[in-house]
Amino acid sequence: MNLPDQLAELFTEDCYVAYGPDFGAEGRAAYRETLDGIGTFFTATSHHVSNIVVDFSEDLTTAKVRSVLYAWHRYTKEGKADGYFFGQYHDDFVRDEEHGWRFTRRELRASGVVDFHVKKQIPIGRA
Amino acid sequence: MNLPDQLAELFTEDCYVAYGPDFGAEGRAAYRETLDGIGTFFTATSHHVSNIVVDFSEDLTTAKVRSVLYAWHRYTKEGKADGYFFGQYHDDFVRDEEHGWRFTRRELRASGVVDFHVKKQIPIGRA
Amino acid sequence: MNLPDQLAELFTEDCYVAYGPDFGAEGRAAYRETLDGIGTFFTATSHHVSNIVVDFSEDLTTAKVRSVLYAWHRYTKEGKADGYFFGQYHDDFVRDEEHGWRFTRRELRASGVVDFHVKKQIPIGRA
C-alpha cells in the first residue's frame, strides 16, 4: 500500500530491521528512511505471508514469529522484468499496554529470488 | 474446484460482488451467472488467500475481512499464457442460526496482474 | 530447509504419503527415503501453505486438514527453468501424549504445474 509512516509505527523506537547482509536499519527512524524507496522504486508490490508460527513467552509480553513470504514487485524502471522473492520473516515482537504488539526485530531471509534487484540475501540456512 | 453452485451458497440472497469497476453482480442469482465462465474460460485455477484480518462486530453477527490473494489461471484458449492476479479481498460477512457465516459483500481489488484477461481492476489504492 | 530427518519425524511409523499416482510411500522409513532427492534435485524450494481448514474429531485425537499449496523449485540441473506447483494437501493427523500431533497420511493433489519435473499428478477433481 506504500504507507511507510503507518508501517514504521508498527516498530519500536529501538527496533532492528535486516533486509539483507548489507542492508539493515538500527532504530525506527533509520528504518523509516529505507521505506522511501517503496514509492520511487516500485509501481506495485504484493506480499503474501503464510506458514506463520508464533512462540509466545510465558508472560505473553514477547513473541517470536517465523512466517513464509512470497512477494511480487513491479518496478518503476521501464522494461525491467517483475521481481519475485521467496523466503522467510523471522520477527521478534513485544507487547505493552500503550501500543499493543510491535516489532522489535524483523529479519528477512531468502530461499531464492527471480529477477530481483537486491542481489545479496540473508540465506535461510538450507542444509 | 469449479463448483459454482456451492460457491454461490456461501453468499446471501442480497449480496453484492464486485470483481472489477465494470464487472459486479447484485444478488446471488446474478453472481451465480457470472460463475458460469469458470468452467468455459479456464482449464484450471488456484487461489491462495493469506494475510487475513477479521474485524468482528461487538455482537458477533457481522464481520469485515481483508485478505490478500494470489491467483493463478490456466486458460482454455490454446497458446494463451497463464494469468496471474495479485490483490486483496474486502469482504463483509453476516451470521445467522440457519446458515452460519455468509458473504453479504465481496470486493476484489488488484495490486497488479500478469497476462490476465480482465484489463480494468479496482485498485487497492496504493499511495 | 532440506531437513529430511526432522520432516520424517512429523509422521507416524505407519504413515502413508502420496505425492503422485505413481509416487507414494508406505511407512515412515519409505517416506524418509523419498526425501533424499530434496538435496540432490533442488538447490532451493519454497512452500507456501494457505487456505487451511481443520476438521477435528470429537475427542480431539485426530484431525483432517485441507490446505492449499503454492511451491517454487529451483533445480540443480543447469539451465532447467524453475518449477511451480499449484495444488492442495489433504492430510490426516493423530495426536498422542508422547508425540503431540503427527501426520498419518499426506496426499498432494495438483491444480496445475508450470515447468515441473513430475509429469503425472493426483488431480484435485475439478468439476
PDB file of C-alpha atoms in Angstrom, chain C residues 29-110:
ATOM      1  CA  ALA C  29      11.139 -45.320   6.522  1.00  0.00           C
ATOM      2  CA  ALA C  30       9.979 -45.476   2.900  1.00  0.00           C
ATOM      3  CA  TYR C  31       8.878 -41.844   3.057  1.00  0.00           C
ATOM      4  CA  ARG C  32      12.242 -40.817   4.515  1.00  0.00           C
ATOM      5  CA  GLU C  33      13.976 -42.420   1.515  1.00  0.00           C
ATOM      6  CA  THR C  34      11.986 -40.338  -0.958  1.00  0.00           C
ATOM      7  CA  LEU C  35      13.227 -37.199   0.814  1.00  0.00           C
ATOM      8  CA  ASP C  36      16.853 -37.824  -0.182  1.00  0.00           C
ATOM      9  CA  GLY C  37      16.044 -36.228  -3.517  1.00  0.00           C
ATOM     10  CA  ILE C  38      15.426 -32.801  -1.986  1.00  0.00           C
ATOM     11  CA  GLY C  39      19.138 -32.168  -1.553  1.00  0.00           C
ATOM     12  CA  THR C  40      20.322 -33.599  -4.865  1.00  0.00           C
ATOM     13  CA  PHE C  41      17.500 -32.471  -7.130  1.00  0.00           C
ATOM     14  CA  PHE C  42      16.882 -28.916  -5.925  1.00  0.00           C
ATOM     15  CA  THR C  43      19.183 -26.078  -4.940  1.00  0.00           C
ATOM     16  CA  ALA C  44      16.228 -24.274  -3.347  1.00  0.00           C
ATOM     17  CA  THR C  45      12.494 -24.634  -2.798  1.00  0.00           C
ATOM     18  CA  SER C  46       9.803 -22.560  -1.105  1.00  0.00           C
ATOM     19  CA  HIS C  47       6.427 -23.875   0.038  1.00  0.00           C
ATOM     20  CA  HIS C  48       3.546 -21.505   0.769  1.00  0.00           C
ATOM     21  CA  VAL C  49       0.617 -23.111   2.582  1.00  0.00           C
ATOM     22  CA  SER C  50      -2.653 -21.209   2.993  1.00  0.00           C
ATOM     23  CA  ASN C  51      -6.456 -21.688   2.948  1.00  0.00           C
ATOM     24  CA  ILE C  52      -6.159 -24.146   5.841  1.00  0.00           C
ATOM     25  CA  VAL C  53      -9.298 -25.954   7.040  1.00  0.00           C
ATOM     26  CA  VAL C  54      -9.042 -28.219  10.106  1.00  0.00           C
ATOM     27  CA  ASP C  55     -11.770 -30.724  10.986  1.00  0.00           C
ATOM     28  CA  PHE C  56     -11.141 -32.143  14.443  1.00  0.00           C
ATOM     29  CA  SER C  57     -12.656 -35.391  15.632  1.00  0.00           C
ATOM     30  CA  GLU C  58     -14.940 -35.061  18.658  1.00  0.00           C
ATOM     31  CA  ASP C  59     -12.339 -36.404  21.086  1.00  0.00           C
ATOM     32  CA  LEU C  60      -9.636 -34.150  19.592  1.00  0.00           C
ATOM     33  CA  THR C  61      -7.232 -37.042  18.943  1.00  0.00           C
ATOM     34  CA  THR C  62      -7.460 -36.952  15.160  1.00  0.00           C
ATOM     35  CA  ALA C  63      -7.963 -34.238  12.553  1.00  0.00           C
ATOM     36  CA  LYS C  64      -8.438 -33.903   8.814  1.00  0.00           C
ATOM     37  CA  VAL C  65      -6.768 -30.902   7.212  1.00  0.00           C
ATOM     38  CA  ARG C  66      -7.156 -29.443   3.732  1.00  0.00           C
ATOM     39  CA  SER C  67      -4.693 -26.728   2.753  1.00  0.00           C
ATOM     40  CA  VAL C  68      -3.657 -25.008  -0.476  1.00  0.00           C
ATOM     41  CA  LEU C  69      -0.061 -25.114  -1.671  1.00  0.00           C
ATOM     42  CA  TYR C  70       1.995 -22.841  -3.876  1.00  0.00           C
ATOM     43  CA  ALA C  71       5.523 -24.219  -4.251  1.00  0.00           C
ATOM     44  CA  TRP C  72       8.566 -22.930  -6.114  1.00  0.00           C
ATOM     45  CA  HIS C  73      11.504 -25.176  -7.067  1.00  0.00           C
ATOM     46  CA  ARG C  74      14.958 -24.291  -8.356  1.00  0.00           C
ATOM     47  CA  TYR C  75      16.649 -27.291  -9.917  1.00  0.00           C
ATOM     48  CA  THR C  76      20.236 -28.424  -9.556  1.00  0.00           C
ATOM     49  CA  LYS C  77      20.346 -29.124 -13.282  1.00  0.00           C
ATOM     50  CA  GLU C  78      21.868 -26.153 -15.062  1.00  0.00           C
ATOM     51  CA  GLY C  79      19.573 -24.275 -17.415  1.00  0.00           C
ATOM     52  CA  LYS C  80      16.416 -26.010 -16.188  1.00  0.00           C
ATOM     53  CA  ALA C  81      13.610 -23.477 -15.671  1.00  0.00           C
ATOM     54  CA  ASP C  82      12.203 -23.083 -12.143  1.00  0.00           C
ATOM     55  CA  GLY C  83       9.248 -25.379 -11.443  1.00  0.00           C
ATOM     56  CA  TYR C  84       5.957 -24.187  -9.960  1.00  0.00           C
ATOM     57  CA  PHE C  85       3.278 -26.300  -8.307  1.00  0.00           C
ATOM     58  CA  PHE C  86      -0.290 -25.214  -7.501  1.00  0.00           C
ATOM     59  CA  GLY C  87      -2.432 -27.623  -5.512  1.00  0.00           C
ATOM     60  CA  GLN C  88      -3.821 -28.940  -2.269  1.00  0.00           C
ATOM     61  CA  TYR C  89      -2.625 -31.010   0.661  1.00  0.00           C
ATOM     62  CA  HIS C  90      -5.139 -33.453   2.126  1.00  0.00           C
ATOM     63  CA  ASP C  91      -3.753 -34.601   5.469  1.00  0.00           C
ATOM     64  CA  ASP C  92      -4.809 -36.842   8.339  1.00  0.00           C
ATOM     65  CA  PHE C  93      -3.340 -36.155  11.752  1.00  0.00           C
ATOM     66  CA  VAL C  94      -3.291 -38.101  15.008  1.00  0.00           C
ATOM     67  CA  ARG C  95      -2.387 -36.831  18.472  1.00  0.00           C
ATOM     68  CA  ASP C  96      -0.963 -38.686  21.437  1.00  0.00           C
ATOM     69  CA  GLU C  97       0.676 -37.653  24.708  1.00  0.00           C
ATOM     70  CA  GLU C  98       4.156 -38.657  23.664  1.00  0.00           C
ATOM     71  CA  HIS C  99       4.409 -37.066  20.212  1.00  0.00           C
ATOM     72  CA  GLY C 100       1.723 -34.415  20.015  1.00  0.00           C
ATOM     73  CA  TRP C 101       0.205 -34.081  16.550  1.00  0.00           C
ATOM     74  CA  ARG C 102       1.694 -36.137  13.708  1.00  0.00           C
ATOM     75  CA  PHE C 103       0.787 -36.919  10.099  1.00  0.00           C
ATOM     76  CA  THR C 104      -0.700 -40.364   9.483  1.00  0.00           C
ATOM     77  CA  ARG C 105      -1.463 -39.570   5.870  1.00  0.00           C
ATOM     78  CA  ARG C 106      -0.493 -36.833   3.438  1.00  0.00           C
ATOM     79  CA  GLU C 107      -1.801 -36.621  -0.095  1.00  0.00           C
ATOM     80  CA  LEU C 108      -0.730 -33.938  -2.546  1.00  0.00           C
ATOM     81  CA  ARG C 109      -3.156 -33.055  -5.335  1.00  0.00           C
ATOM     82  CA  ALA C 110      -2.418 -30.728  -8.229  1.00  0.00           C
TER      83      ALA C 110
END
